[in-house]
């Protein structure tokens, strides 16, 4: 379970626990001997053959207690079967201190704006900070005024609701006050150096003649041996219908596919395989690459224009009563676009607005709540596909289940950019049981979900995981 505490204000989530409770187990055949005179080693990952596991984060460690041995050939060679379990690197969620730049920290000190969550002390934005900003900018533009007004409206909701959930986390020991931790410098997080540029590969794949002539049929990774070429991974839905994790290799890099998951690796111009999948979805979660100044400056990832986002074929992908959830930045321009243009163009009715609040492991906001630069929260806009003939979702008592407004999702964020918290458990009361679930612009996979995007395997790279030792 990713839900640590649930209150009327919302949920306190454990994202790391959610990942690690996925059954990241590999069935491996370990060839210990090929003949009486030779001794070689090869590893077979659940029928998908690879030569070795060589990555900084995932070592080839085998759980001998779960091994079996059987002869395989006339030369005296034999294989031993092992079950290997992987977990996500815990240091990627090691957020013990707020993300405060020196400039922001100095500004907060000058304005005496420190938030005391434990005592519930609430202070308004310091006049000195506003005066300082006015001197620098002379006047606020309309976007800044809209952002200030929006923050003023939801500030108390964010503060009070987060305080309740944080206090529960501190009581249960899930969160730990900073003074209980040793004040030591955190080791820098080293991301995989040799990962594929998946988005560039998707662009290149569109120009391969052999791919353009494919029928784009679904490829199922079965329990028995399946030959998978790198070309097979593009422009078709890949399914892992087994109960165990699979390993696939793309451009020499290894990725873990959780059980009961499926994905399409492509960009927005090549979504037809998803439309040919013959499935409609009861939940669609969307994390669009919104256009903003920092994205333009950093060149970290490509972004889509509002017109391109509107062209996503949600009406063709959505089942009746489909719940559509869209992650959105705090720019009021984007919020208005979703509510006033995007959802109406998809025949989706806005029903609620939720907020993801990012905290440290000691219960502090990752940014000061009233910081004029970055806020410690992001938004989610929830809507329902409007169908005249569709019946409303009902609970066991037969009552219509309304989606409450202004719920909070409070969690320690992953240090990896755009690694969003899981929504399956917080949405379960408002969605169809055993339905079909889809995530668009995904960067990781989940059991029971179909995921699409041009970086859909990014956080499934084996270097983000570590192999457990025997008895772990």
GROMACS .gro file of C-alpha atoms in nm:
model
  472
    1UNK     CA    1   0.000   0.000   0.000
    2UNK     CA    2   0.125   0.346  -0.082
    3UNK     CA    3  -0.130   0.514   0.148
    4UNK     CA    4   0.024   0.563   0.491
    5UNK     CA    5  -0.257   0.775   0.638
    6UNK     CA    6  -0.594   0.885   0.505
    7UNK     CA    7  -0.780   1.177   0.661
    8UNK     CA    8  -1.060   1.404   0.548
    9UNK     CA    9  -0.796   1.640   0.409
   10UNK     CA   10  -0.645   1.374   0.183
   11UNK     CA   11  -0.369   1.116   0.186
   12UNK     CA   12  -0.010   1.079   0.305
   13UNK     CA   13   0.166   0.856   0.052
   14UNK     CA   14   0.481   0.644   0.055
   15UNK     CA   15   0.590   0.642  -0.309
   16UNK     CA   16   0.898   0.427  -0.248
   17UNK     CA   17   0.691   0.159  -0.074
   18UNK     CA   18   0.453   0.150  -0.370
   19UNK     CA   19   0.737   0.079  -0.611
   20UNK     CA   20   0.899  -0.184  -0.391
   21UNK     CA   21   0.575  -0.375  -0.339
   22UNK     CA   22   0.561  -0.435  -0.711
   23UNK     CA   23   0.678  -0.788  -0.775
   24UNK     CA   24   1.017  -0.702  -0.926
   25UNK     CA   25   1.130  -1.064  -0.930
   26UNK     CA   26   1.318  -1.230  -1.213
   27UNK     CA   27   1.327  -1.599  -1.286
   28UNK     CA   28   1.682  -1.667  -1.395
   29UNK     CA   29   1.860  -1.971  -1.536
   30UNK     CA   30   2.224  -1.967  -1.433
   31UNK     CA   31   2.445  -2.192  -1.648
   32UNK     CA   32   2.725  -2.298  -1.416
   33UNK     CA   33   2.903  -2.544  -1.646
   34UNK     CA   34   2.902  -2.622  -2.015
   35UNK     CA   35   3.130  -2.927  -2.024
   36UNK     CA   36   3.358  -3.138  -1.811
   37UNK     CA   37   3.659  -2.938  -1.918
   38UNK     CA   38   3.516  -2.587  -1.944
   39UNK     CA   39   3.340  -2.362  -1.701
   40UNK     CA   40   3.149  -2.064  -1.832
   41UNK     CA   41   2.870  -1.847  -1.704
   42UNK     CA   42   2.562  -1.717  -1.880
   43UNK     CA   43   2.245  -1.568  -1.736
   44UNK     CA   44   1.896  -1.614  -1.877
   45UNK     CA   45   1.640  -1.366  -1.743
   46UNK     CA   46   1.298  -1.530  -1.743
   47UNK     CA   47   1.345  -1.670  -2.093
   48UNK     CA   48   1.469  -1.343  -2.245
   49UNK     CA   49   1.839  -1.412  -2.294
   50UNK     CA   50   2.100  -1.150  -2.210
   51UNK     CA   51   2.470  -1.192  -2.159
   52UNK     CA   52   2.514  -1.034  -1.820
   53UNK     CA   53   2.391  -0.776  -1.574
   54UNK     CA   54   2.648  -0.500  -1.571
   55UNK     CA   55   2.527  -0.172  -1.425
   56UNK     CA   56   2.631   0.046  -1.137
   57UNK     CA   57   2.301   0.014  -0.957
   58UNK     CA   58   2.205  -0.348  -1.014
   59UNK     CA   59   2.456  -0.620  -0.946
   60UNK     CA   60   2.409  -0.982  -1.050
   61UNK     CA   61   2.349  -1.131  -0.709
   62UNK     CA   62   2.159  -1.457  -0.692
   63UNK     CA   63   1.933  -1.595  -0.422
   64UNK     CA   64   2.071  -1.946  -0.386
   65UNK     CA   65   1.803  -2.056  -0.141
   66UNK     CA   66   1.546  -2.045  -0.421
   67UNK     CA   67   1.754  -2.237  -0.674
   68UNK     CA   68   1.692  -2.566  -0.849
   69UNK     CA   69   1.928  -2.763  -1.070
   70UNK     CA   70   1.863  -2.975  -1.377
   71UNK     CA   71   2.088  -3.116  -1.654
   72UNK     CA   72   2.058  -2.949  -1.991
   73UNK     CA   73   2.296  -3.119  -2.233
   74UNK     CA   74   2.511  -3.421  -2.305
   75UNK     CA   75   2.833  -3.236  -2.226
   76UNK     CA   76   2.761  -3.238  -1.857
   77UNK     CA   77   2.635  -2.880  -1.852
   78UNK     CA   78   2.338  -2.783  -1.638
   79UNK     CA   79   2.133  -2.481  -1.535
   80UNK     CA   80   2.032  -2.359  -1.194
   81UNK     CA   81   1.715  -2.153  -1.160
   82UNK     CA   82   1.719  -1.853  -0.929
   83UNK     CA   83   1.466  -1.592  -0.825
   84UNK     CA   84   1.623  -1.248  -0.816
   85UNK     CA   85   1.441  -0.957  -0.650
   86UNK     CA   86   1.508  -0.591  -0.722
   87UNK     CA   87   1.407  -0.279  -0.527
   88UNK     CA   88   1.420   0.087  -0.618
   89UNK     CA   89   1.722   0.280  -0.495
   90UNK     CA   90   1.611   0.432  -0.160
   91UNK     CA   91   1.850   0.727  -0.187
   92UNK     CA   92   1.634   0.858  -0.472
   93UNK     CA   93   1.373   0.943  -0.207
   94UNK     CA   94   1.620   1.070   0.051
   95UNK     CA   95   1.482   1.423   0.083
   96UNK     CA   96   1.578   1.533   0.436
   97UNK     CA   97   1.607   1.906   0.379
   98UNK     CA   98   1.403   2.157   0.178
   99UNK     CA   99   1.510   2.249  -0.173
  100UNK     CA  100   1.599   2.611  -0.098
  101UNK     CA  101   1.845   2.801  -0.311
  102UNK     CA  102   2.072   3.048  -0.127
  103UNK     CA  103   1.887   3.342  -0.279
  104UNK     CA  104   1.550   3.215  -0.166
  105UNK     CA  105   1.687   3.125   0.176
  106UNK     CA  106   1.832   3.476   0.221
  107UNK     CA  107   1.507   3.632   0.112
  108UNK     CA  108   1.313   3.418   0.356
  109UNK     CA  109   1.546   3.520   0.640
  110UNK     CA  110   1.509   3.888   0.555
  111UNK     CA  111   1.131   3.862   0.547
  112UNK     CA  112   1.110   3.647   0.860
  113UNK     CA  113   0.880   3.412   0.671
  114UNK     CA  114   0.962   3.076   0.828
  115UNK     CA  115   0.669   2.836   0.858
  116UNK     CA  116   0.630   2.646   1.187
  117UNK     CA  117   0.423   2.344   1.083
  118UNK     CA  118   0.434   2.166   1.417
  119UNK     CA  119   0.272   2.458   1.602
  120UNK     CA  120   0.046   2.552   1.316
  121UNK     CA  121   0.185   2.905   1.302
  122UNK     CA  122   0.043   3.085   1.001
  123UNK     CA  123   0.197   3.410   0.871
  124UNK     CA  124   0.111   3.624   0.574
  125UNK     CA  125   0.360   3.697   0.297
  126UNK     CA  126   0.604   3.954   0.425
  127UNK     CA  127   0.547   4.309   0.307
  128UNK     CA  128   0.920   4.355   0.274
  129UNK     CA  129   0.939   4.079   0.012
  130UNK     CA  130   0.655   4.235  -0.187
  131UNK     CA  131   0.814   4.579  -0.169
  132UNK     CA  132   1.146   4.433  -0.278
  133UNK     CA  133   0.981   4.265  -0.576
  134UNK     CA  134   0.799   4.585  -0.670
  135UNK     CA  135   1.122   4.781  -0.672
  136UNK     CA  136   1.273   4.523  -0.902
  137UNK     CA  137   0.977   4.477  -1.135
  138UNK     CA  138   0.793   4.806  -1.087
  139UNK     CA  139   0.454   4.634  -1.137
  140UNK     CA  140   0.329   4.277  -1.149
  141UNK     CA  141   0.216   4.136  -1.480
  142UNK     CA  142  -0.126   3.974  -1.508
  143UNK     CA  143   0.013   3.621  -1.474
  144UNK     CA  144   0.186   3.710  -1.147
  145UNK     CA  145  -0.128   3.876  -1.013
  146UNK     CA  146  -0.336   3.570  -1.103
  147UNK     CA  147  -0.083   3.339  -0.935
  148UNK     CA  148  -0.083   3.550  -0.616
  149UNK     CA  149  -0.462   3.552  -0.602
  150UNK     CA  150  -0.481   3.174  -0.658
  151UNK     CA  151  -0.222   3.113  -0.384
  152UNK     CA  152  -0.417   3.338  -0.147
  153UNK     CA  153  -0.731   3.130  -0.202
  154UNK     CA  154  -0.576   2.788  -0.145
  155UNK     CA  155  -0.303   2.877   0.106
  156UNK     CA  156  -0.501   2.790   0.417
  157UNK     CA  157  -0.626   2.468   0.259
  158UNK     CA  158  -0.269   2.360   0.178
  159UNK     CA  159  -0.130   2.459   0.518
  160UNK     CA  160  -0.405   2.317   0.740
  161UNK     CA  161  -0.455   1.994   0.545
  162UNK     CA  162  -0.083   1.925   0.516
  163UNK     CA  163  -0.035   1.991   0.888
  164UNK     CA  164  -0.295   1.727   0.978
  165UNK     CA  165  -0.138   1.462   0.757
  166UNK     CA  166   0.218   1.550   0.862
  167UNK     CA  167   0.126   1.525   1.230
  168UNK     CA  168  -0.014   1.176   1.169
  169UNK     CA  169   0.305   1.082   0.986
  170UNK     CA  170   0.518   1.207   1.277
  171UNK     CA  171   0.305   1.021   1.533
  172UNK     CA  172   0.331   0.693   1.344
  173UNK     CA  173   0.705   0.730   1.284
  174UNK     CA  174   0.674   0.740   0.906
  175UNK     CA  175   0.812   1.094   0.920
  176UNK     CA  176   1.098   1.180   1.154
  177UNK     CA  177   1.179   1.522   1.303
  178UNK     CA  178   1.503   1.661   1.169
  179UNK     CA  179   1.671   1.668   1.509
  180UNK     CA  180   1.648   1.287   1.525
  181UNK     CA  181   1.861   1.257   1.213
  182UNK     CA  182   2.234   1.295   1.196
  183UNK     CA  183   2.331   1.618   1.029
  184UNK     CA  184   2.547   1.482   0.755
  185UNK     CA  185   2.604   1.574   0.394
  186UNK     CA  186   2.404   1.363   0.155
  187UNK     CA  187   2.592   1.182  -0.115
  188UNK     CA  188   2.513   1.317  -0.462
  189UNK     CA  189   2.265   1.112  -0.660
  190UNK     CA  190   2.433   0.970  -0.968
  191UNK     CA  191   2.192   0.900  -1.250
  192UNK     CA  192   2.269   0.631  -1.507
  193UNK     CA  193   2.527   0.767  -1.748
  194UNK     CA  194   2.467   0.537  -2.044
  195UNK     CA  195   2.089   0.538  -2.066
  196UNK     CA  196   1.929   0.570  -2.407
  197UNK     CA  197   1.784   0.898  -2.519
  198UNK     CA  198   1.445   0.738  -2.564
  199UNK     CA  199   1.277   1.041  -2.718
  200UNK     CA  200   1.545   1.065  -2.987
  201UNK     CA  201   1.514   0.692  -3.056
  202UNK     CA  202   1.139   0.734  -3.105
  203UNK     CA  203   1.205   1.008  -3.358
  204UNK     CA  204   1.456   0.794  -3.545
  205UNK     CA  205   1.225   0.490  -3.543
  206UNK     CA  206   0.958   0.679  -3.738
  207UNK     CA  207   1.190   0.698  -4.038
  208UNK     CA  208   1.275   0.329  -4.058
  209UNK     CA  209   1.097   0.182  -4.365
  210UNK     CA  210   1.061  -0.159  -4.206
  211UNK     CA  211   0.876  -0.003  -3.911
  212UNK     CA  212   0.647   0.204  -4.128
  213UNK     CA  213   0.533  -0.114  -4.304
  214UNK     CA  214   0.459  -0.302  -3.981
  215UNK     CA  215   0.104  -0.392  -3.891
  216UNK     CA  216   0.164  -0.257  -3.540
  217UNK     CA  217   0.030  -0.568  -3.373
  218UNK     CA  218   0.062  -0.619  -2.999
  219UNK     CA  219   0.370  -0.811  -2.886
  220UNK     CA  220   0.317  -1.035  -2.584
  221UNK     CA  221   0.614  -1.144  -2.374
  222UNK     CA  222   0.500  -1.495  -2.287
  223UNK     CA  223   0.612  -1.728  -2.009
  224UNK     CA  224   0.805  -1.932  -2.263
  225UNK     CA  225   1.093  -1.795  -2.469
  226UNK     CA  226   1.018  -1.486  -2.674
  227UNK     CA  227   1.266  -1.336  -2.916
  228UNK     CA  228   1.258  -0.957  -2.889
  229UNK     CA  229   1.455  -0.735  -3.122
  230UNK     CA  230   1.509  -0.366  -3.057
  231UNK     CA  231   1.299  -0.290  -3.362
  232UNK     CA  232   1.008  -0.480  -3.204
  233UNK     CA  233   0.994  -0.230  -2.917
  234UNK     CA  234   0.886   0.065  -3.129
  235UNK     CA  235   0.540   0.149  -3.260
  236UNK     CA  236   0.360  -0.147  -3.106
  237UNK     CA  237   0.210  -0.218  -2.765
  238UNK     CA  238   0.430  -0.452  -2.560
  239UNK     CA  239   0.260  -0.667  -2.296
  240UNK     CA  240   0.410  -0.854  -2.003
  241UNK     CA  241   0.119  -1.076  -1.906
  242UNK     CA  242   0.327  -1.299  -1.681
  243UNK     CA  243   0.343  -1.290  -1.303
  244UNK     CA  244   0.712  -1.205  -1.305
  245UNK     CA  245   0.930  -0.920  -1.414
  246UNK     CA  246   1.089  -0.932  -1.759
  247UNK     CA  247   1.412  -0.772  -1.873
  248UNK     CA  248   1.443  -0.617  -2.217
  249UNK     CA  249   1.752  -0.465  -2.378
  250UNK     CA  250   1.740  -0.148  -2.585
  251UNK     CA  251   2.059  -0.007  -2.734
  252UNK     CA  252   2.262  -0.206  -2.483
  253UNK     CA  253   2.063  -0.078  -2.184
  254UNK     CA  254   1.847  -0.304  -1.966
  255UNK     CA  255   1.499  -0.217  -1.844
  256UNK     CA  256   1.273  -0.398  -1.596
  257UNK     CA  257   0.914  -0.461  -1.700
  258UNK     CA  258   0.684  -0.526  -1.401
  259UNK     CA  259   0.427  -0.806  -1.422
  260UNK     CA  260   0.086  -0.747  -1.578
  261UNK     CA  261   0.198  -0.426  -1.745
  262UNK     CA  262   0.195  -0.298  -2.102
  263UNK     CA  263   0.342   0.000  -2.281
  264UNK     CA  264   0.381   0.181  -2.612
  265UNK     CA  265   0.711   0.358  -2.677
  266UNK     CA  266   0.637   0.635  -2.927
  267UNK     CA  267   0.578   1.007  -2.955
  268UNK     CA  268   0.249   1.190  -3.004
  269UNK     CA  269   0.264   1.152  -3.383
  270UNK     CA  270   0.258   0.771  -3.355
  271UNK     CA  271  -0.032   0.691  -3.121
  272UNK     CA  272  -0.219   0.476  -3.373
  273UNK     CA  273  -0.101   0.145  -3.216
  274UNK     CA  274  -0.271   0.256  -2.893
  275UNK     CA  275  -0.592   0.326  -3.083
  276UNK     CA  276  -0.561  -0.016  -3.251
  277UNK     CA  277  -0.520  -0.181  -2.911
  278UNK     CA  278  -0.895  -0.249  -2.901
  279UNK     CA  279  -0.924  -0.121  -2.549
  280UNK     CA  280  -1.098   0.175  -2.395
  281UNK     CA  281  -0.992   0.295  -2.053
  282UNK     CA  282  -1.180   0.370  -1.731
  283UNK     CA  283  -0.903   0.596  -1.598
  284UNK     CA  284  -0.666   0.812  -1.803
  285UNK     CA  285  -0.388   0.996  -1.620
  286UNK     CA  286  -0.208   1.263  -1.823
  287UNK     CA  287   0.118   1.441  -1.738
  288UNK     CA  288   0.168   1.676  -2.034
  289UNK     CA  289   0.506   1.839  -2.100
  290UNK     CA  290   0.381   2.193  -2.036
  291UNK     CA  291   0.559   2.480  -2.202
  292UNK     CA  292   0.735   2.722  -1.964
  293UNK     CA  293   1.043   2.942  -1.948
  294UNK     CA  294   1.256   2.706  -1.740
  295UNK     CA  295   1.194   2.419  -1.983
  296UNK     CA  296   1.295   2.640  -2.274
  297UNK     CA  297   1.615   2.747  -2.098
  298UNK     CA  298   1.718   2.402  -1.975
  299UNK     CA  299   1.636   2.210  -2.295
  300UNK     CA  300   1.571   1.919  -2.056
  301UNK     CA  301   1.276   1.783  -2.250
  302UNK     CA  302   1.051   1.885  -2.536
  303UNK     CA  303   0.719   2.048  -2.468
  304UNK     CA  304   0.383   2.055  -2.645
  305UNK     CA  305   0.172   2.352  -2.741
  306UNK     CA  306  -0.191   2.373  -2.619
  307UNK     CA  307  -0.307   2.285  -2.971
  308UNK     CA  308  -0.095   1.967  -2.972
  309UNK     CA  309  -0.230   1.864  -2.632
  310UNK     CA  310  -0.588   1.912  -2.754
  311UNK     CA  311  -0.516   1.670  -3.037
  312UNK     CA  312  -0.460   1.377  -2.798
  313UNK     CA  313  -0.745   1.137  -2.894
  314UNK     CA  314  -0.901   1.107  -2.549
  315UNK     CA  315  -1.258   1.056  -2.685
  316UNK     CA  316  -1.140   0.745  -2.873
  317UNK     CA  317  -0.946   0.608  -2.576
  318UNK     CA  318  -1.202   0.675  -2.302
  319UNK     CA  319  -1.467   0.429  -2.184
  320UNK     CA  320  -1.806   0.560  -2.063
  321UNK     CA  321  -1.770   0.750  -1.735
  322UNK     CA  322  -1.393   0.753  -1.778
  323UNK     CA  323  -1.212   0.951  -1.512
  324UNK     CA  324  -0.954   1.185  -1.667
  325UNK     CA  325  -0.680   1.320  -1.437
  326UNK     CA  326  -0.438   1.583  -1.566
  327UNK     CA  327  -0.127   1.701  -1.384
  328UNK     CA  328  -0.079   2.074  -1.416
  329UNK     CA  329   0.175   2.334  -1.310
  330UNK     CA  330   0.076   2.634  -1.098
  331UNK     CA  331   0.051   2.866  -1.397
  332UNK     CA  332  -0.304   2.998  -1.409
  333UNK     CA  333  -0.285   3.001  -1.787
  334UNK     CA  334  -0.256   2.622  -1.786
  335UNK     CA  335  -0.529   2.575  -1.526
  336UNK     CA  336  -0.773   2.788  -1.724
  337UNK     CA  337  -0.678   2.609  -2.045
  338UNK     CA  338  -0.765   2.267  -1.899
  339UNK     CA  339  -1.097   2.376  -1.751
  340UNK     CA  340  -1.216   2.610  -2.024
  341UNK     CA  341  -1.071   2.463  -2.345
  342UNK     CA  342  -0.905   2.122  -2.313
  343UNK     CA  343  -1.168   1.929  -2.118
  344UNK     CA  344  -1.465   2.076  -2.311
  345UNK     CA  345  -1.294   1.979  -2.639
  346UNK     CA  346  -1.280   1.618  -2.510
  347UNK     CA  347  -1.637   1.626  -2.372
  348UNK     CA  348  -1.494   1.601  -2.021
  349UNK     CA  349  -1.660   1.779  -1.731
  350UNK     CA  350  -1.432   1.914  -1.457
  351UNK     CA  351  -1.540   1.768  -1.123
  352UNK     CA  352  -1.254   1.840  -0.879
  353UNK     CA  353  -0.915   2.002  -0.831
  354UNK     CA  354  -0.662   1.827  -0.608
  355UNK     CA  355  -0.315   1.927  -0.495
  356UNK     CA  356   0.009   1.733  -0.458
  357UNK     CA  357   0.208   1.873  -0.165
  358UNK     CA  358   0.579   1.786  -0.156
  359UNK     CA  359   0.747   1.752   0.183
  360UNK     CA  360   1.077   1.633   0.328
  361UNK     CA  361   1.110   1.316   0.535
  362UNK     CA  362   1.095   1.537   0.845
  363UNK     CA  363   0.765   1.699   0.742
  364UNK     CA  364   0.881   2.034   0.603
  365UNK     CA  365   0.764   2.179   0.274
  366UNK     CA  366   1.031   2.133   0.006
  367UNK     CA  367   0.992   2.504  -0.073
  368UNK     CA  368   0.861   2.776   0.160
  369UNK     CA  369   0.484   2.790   0.117
  370UNK     CA  370   0.491   3.161   0.036
  371UNK     CA  371   0.803   3.156  -0.179
  372UNK     CA  372   0.759   3.394  -0.475
  373UNK     CA  373   0.969   3.160  -0.691
  374UNK     CA  374   0.849   2.801  -0.651
  375UNK     CA  375   0.562   2.656  -0.454
  376UNK     CA  376   0.572   2.319  -0.273
  377UNK     CA  377   0.255   2.202  -0.448
  378UNK     CA  378   0.125   2.110  -0.792
  379UNK     CA  379  -0.227   2.059  -0.919
  380UNK     CA  380  -0.438   1.775  -1.056
  381UNK     CA  381  -0.758   1.846  -1.247
  382UNK     CA  382  -1.011   1.560  -1.237
  383UNK     CA  383  -1.292   1.527  -1.486
  384UNK     CA  384  -1.548   1.277  -1.613
  385UNK     CA  385  -1.623   1.195  -1.972
  386UNK     CA  386  -1.978   1.307  -2.036
  387UNK     CA  387  -2.195   1.029  -2.172
  388UNK     CA  388  -2.572   1.068  -2.196
  389UNK     CA  389  -2.634   0.695  -2.175
  390UNK     CA  390  -2.367   0.610  -1.917
  391UNK     CA  391  -2.469   0.506  -1.569
  392UNK     CA  392  -2.297   0.681  -1.277
  393UNK     CA  393  -2.045   0.488  -1.074
  394UNK     CA  394  -2.194   0.348  -0.755
  395UNK     CA  395  -2.056   0.195  -0.439
  396UNK     CA  396  -2.171  -0.125  -0.269
  397UNK     CA  397  -2.473   0.055  -0.117
  398UNK     CA  398  -2.589   0.176  -0.455
  399UNK     CA  399  -2.513   0.542  -0.386
  400UNK     CA  400  -2.345   0.766  -0.640
  401UNK     CA  401  -1.982   0.825  -0.548
  402UNK     CA  402  -1.897   1.193  -0.591
  403UNK     CA  403  -1.536   1.299  -0.622
  404UNK     CA  404  -1.454   1.548  -0.343
  405UNK     CA  405  -1.288   1.876  -0.428
  406UNK     CA  406  -0.954   2.008  -0.298
  407UNK     CA  407  -0.811   1.685  -0.165
  408UNK     CA  408  -0.439   1.679  -0.081
  409UNK     CA  409  -0.183   1.416  -0.177
  410UNK     CA  410   0.115   1.468   0.055
  411UNK     CA  411   0.438   1.278  -0.009
  412UNK     CA  412   0.815   1.289  -0.010
  413UNK     CA  413   0.898   1.341  -0.378
  414UNK     CA  414   1.144   1.140  -0.581
  415UNK     CA  415   1.460   1.334  -0.666
  416UNK     CA  416   1.420   1.229  -1.030
  417UNK     CA  417   1.253   1.497  -1.239
  418UNK     CA  418   0.882   1.437  -1.315
  419UNK     CA  419   0.857   1.111  -1.118
  420UNK     CA  420   0.498   1.160  -1.004
  421UNK     CA  421   0.341   0.977  -0.706
  422UNK     CA  422   0.110   0.681  -0.781
  423UNK     CA  423  -0.263   0.755  -0.798
  424UNK     CA  424  -0.413   0.406  -0.814
  425UNK     CA  425  -0.488   0.376  -0.443
  426UNK     CA  426  -0.618   0.729  -0.391
  427UNK     CA  427  -0.854   0.691  -0.688
  428UNK     CA  428  -0.984   0.342  -0.607
  429UNK     CA  429  -1.308   0.463  -0.443
  430UNK     CA  430  -1.401   0.669  -0.749
  431UNK     CA  431  -1.323   0.429  -1.032
  432UNK     CA  432  -1.450   0.103  -1.169
  433UNK     CA  433  -1.297  -0.201  -0.996
  434UNK     CA  434  -1.080  -0.412  -1.223
  435UNK     CA  435  -1.105  -0.150  -1.495
  436UNK     CA  436  -0.858  -0.060  -1.768
  437UNK     CA  437  -0.612   0.214  -1.673
  438UNK     CA  438  -0.394   0.428  -1.899
  439UNK     CA  439  -0.115   0.676  -1.826
  440UNK     CA  440  -0.010   0.920  -2.099
  441UNK     CA  441   0.335   1.081  -2.110
  442UNK     CA  442   0.445   0.817  -1.859
  443UNK     CA  443   0.809   0.764  -1.762
  444UNK     CA  444   0.759   0.442  -1.568
  445UNK     CA  445   0.537   0.133  -1.570
  446UNK     CA  446   0.281  -0.003  -1.321
  447UNK     CA  447   0.113  -0.343  -1.291
  448UNK     CA  448  -0.239  -0.331  -1.426
  449UNK     CA  449  -0.172  -0.017  -1.631
  450UNK     CA  450  -0.101   0.060  -1.994
  451UNK     CA  451   0.162   0.333  -2.026
  452UNK     CA  452   0.247   0.549  -2.326
  453UNK     CA  453   0.514   0.807  -2.400
  454UNK     CA  454   0.843   0.870  -2.575
  455UNK     CA  455   1.026   0.812  -2.243
  456UNK     CA  456   0.794   0.545  -2.109
  457UNK     CA  457   1.081   0.318  -1.993
  458UNK     CA  458   1.301   0.593  -1.849
  459UNK     CA  459   1.263   0.508  -1.479
  460UNK     CA  460   1.253   0.134  -1.548
  461UNK     CA  461   1.625   0.141  -1.628
  462UNK     CA  462   1.803  -0.123  -1.422
  463UNK     CA  463   2.046   0.133  -1.279
  464UNK     CA  464   1.759   0.282  -1.078
  465UNK     CA  465   1.725  -0.052  -0.895
  466UNK     CA  466   1.942  -0.261  -0.668
  467UNK     CA  467   1.942  -0.639  -0.636
  468UNK     CA  468   1.869  -0.780  -0.291
  469UNK     CA  469   2.114  -1.018  -0.132
  470UNK     CA  470   2.004  -1.365  -0.027
  471UNK     CA  471   1.784  -1.347   0.280
  472UNK     CA  472   1.698  -0.977   0.229
   0.00000   0.00000   0.00000
